[in-house]
GROMACS .gro file of C-alpha atoms in nm:
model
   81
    1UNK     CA    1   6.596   0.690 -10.411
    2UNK     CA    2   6.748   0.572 -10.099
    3UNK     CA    3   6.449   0.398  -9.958
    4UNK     CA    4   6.547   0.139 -10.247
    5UNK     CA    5   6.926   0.126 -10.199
    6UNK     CA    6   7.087  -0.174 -10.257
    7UNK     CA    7   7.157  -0.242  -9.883
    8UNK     CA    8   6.857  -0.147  -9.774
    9UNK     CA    9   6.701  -0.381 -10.005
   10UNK     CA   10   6.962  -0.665  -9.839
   11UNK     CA   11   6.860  -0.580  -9.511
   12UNK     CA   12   6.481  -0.641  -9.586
   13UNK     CA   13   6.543  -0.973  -9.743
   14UNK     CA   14   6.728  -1.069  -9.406
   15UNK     CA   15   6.477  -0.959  -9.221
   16UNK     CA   16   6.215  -1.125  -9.431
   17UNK     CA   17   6.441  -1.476  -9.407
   18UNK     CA   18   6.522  -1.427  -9.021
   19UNK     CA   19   6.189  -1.381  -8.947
   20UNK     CA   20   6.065  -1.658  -9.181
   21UNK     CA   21   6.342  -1.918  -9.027
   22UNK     CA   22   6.189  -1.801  -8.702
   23UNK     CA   23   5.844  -1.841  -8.764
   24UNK     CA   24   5.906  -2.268  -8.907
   25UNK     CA   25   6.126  -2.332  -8.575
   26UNK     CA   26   5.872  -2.175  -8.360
   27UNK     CA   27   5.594  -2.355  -8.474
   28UNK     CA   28   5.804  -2.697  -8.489
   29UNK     CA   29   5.895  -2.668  -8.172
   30UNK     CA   30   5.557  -2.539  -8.000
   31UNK     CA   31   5.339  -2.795  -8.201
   32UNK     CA   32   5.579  -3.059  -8.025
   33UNK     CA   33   5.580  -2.897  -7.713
   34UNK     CA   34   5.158  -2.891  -7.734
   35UNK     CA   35   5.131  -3.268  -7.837
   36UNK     CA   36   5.329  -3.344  -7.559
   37UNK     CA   37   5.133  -3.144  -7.284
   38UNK     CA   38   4.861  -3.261  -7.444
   39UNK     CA   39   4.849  -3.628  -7.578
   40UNK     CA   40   5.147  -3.744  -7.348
   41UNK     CA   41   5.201  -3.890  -6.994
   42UNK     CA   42   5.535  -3.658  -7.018
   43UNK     CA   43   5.723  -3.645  -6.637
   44UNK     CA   44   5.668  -3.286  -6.579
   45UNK     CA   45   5.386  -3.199  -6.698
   46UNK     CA   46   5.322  -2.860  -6.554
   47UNK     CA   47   5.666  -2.743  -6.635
   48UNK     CA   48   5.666  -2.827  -7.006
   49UNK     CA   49   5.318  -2.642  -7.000
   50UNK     CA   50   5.485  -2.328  -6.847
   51UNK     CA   51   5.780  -2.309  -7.084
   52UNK     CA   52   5.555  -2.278  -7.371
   53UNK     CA   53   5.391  -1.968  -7.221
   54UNK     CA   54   5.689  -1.836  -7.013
   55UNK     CA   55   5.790  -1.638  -7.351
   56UNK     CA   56   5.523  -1.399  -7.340
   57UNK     CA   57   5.620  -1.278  -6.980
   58UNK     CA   58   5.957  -1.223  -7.055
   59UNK     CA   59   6.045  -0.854  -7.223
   60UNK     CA   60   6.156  -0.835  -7.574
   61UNK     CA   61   6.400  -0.571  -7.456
   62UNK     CA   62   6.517  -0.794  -7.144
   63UNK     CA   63   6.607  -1.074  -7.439
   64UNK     CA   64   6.758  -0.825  -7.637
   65UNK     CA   65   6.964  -0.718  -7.332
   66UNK     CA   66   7.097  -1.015  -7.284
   67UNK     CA   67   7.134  -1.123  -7.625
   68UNK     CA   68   7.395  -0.783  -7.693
   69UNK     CA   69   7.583  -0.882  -7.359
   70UNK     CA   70   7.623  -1.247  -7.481
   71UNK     CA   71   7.734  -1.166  -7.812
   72UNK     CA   72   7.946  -0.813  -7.730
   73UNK     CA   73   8.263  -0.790  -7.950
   74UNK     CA   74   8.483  -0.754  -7.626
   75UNK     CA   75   8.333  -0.890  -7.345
   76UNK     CA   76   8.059  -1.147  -7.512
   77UNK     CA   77   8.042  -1.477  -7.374
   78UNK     CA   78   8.006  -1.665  -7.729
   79UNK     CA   79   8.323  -1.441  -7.843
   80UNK     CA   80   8.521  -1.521  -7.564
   81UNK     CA   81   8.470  -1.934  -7.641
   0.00000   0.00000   0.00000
């Protein structure tokens, strides 16, 4: 069957590890980000507090956007360096 091709299989198991990898970092870097706003006298305050929840009002396809015009083959920023 094709649904269990051996690439399609690979790209589940990225997506499975990508998603996994993503999951840890965010909740590393959110927990610190929460103890800090939280249990801290942290300069900036209110601005730490809005870059946790800033995420959620930015578009996935606004990230993704910019995300293909950073890394574009051609013309991508990261390529170019």
């Amino acid at each position: 069957m094709a649904l269990f091709d051996s690439a399609n299989i690979r790209a589940a198991v990225n997506s499975l590890v990508f998603a996994g990898v993503g999951s840890v970092a965010a909740r590393g870097s959110g927990g610190r980000r929460a103890g800090l706003v939280a249990r801290s006298d942290v300069p900036g305050k209110p601005l730490v507090a809005l870059a946790g929840v800033a995420p959620l009002f930015i578009s996935s396809l606004v990230g993704a956007v910019a995300y293909s015009l950073l890394a574009s083959p051609r013309s991508g920023i990261i390529n170019m360096a």
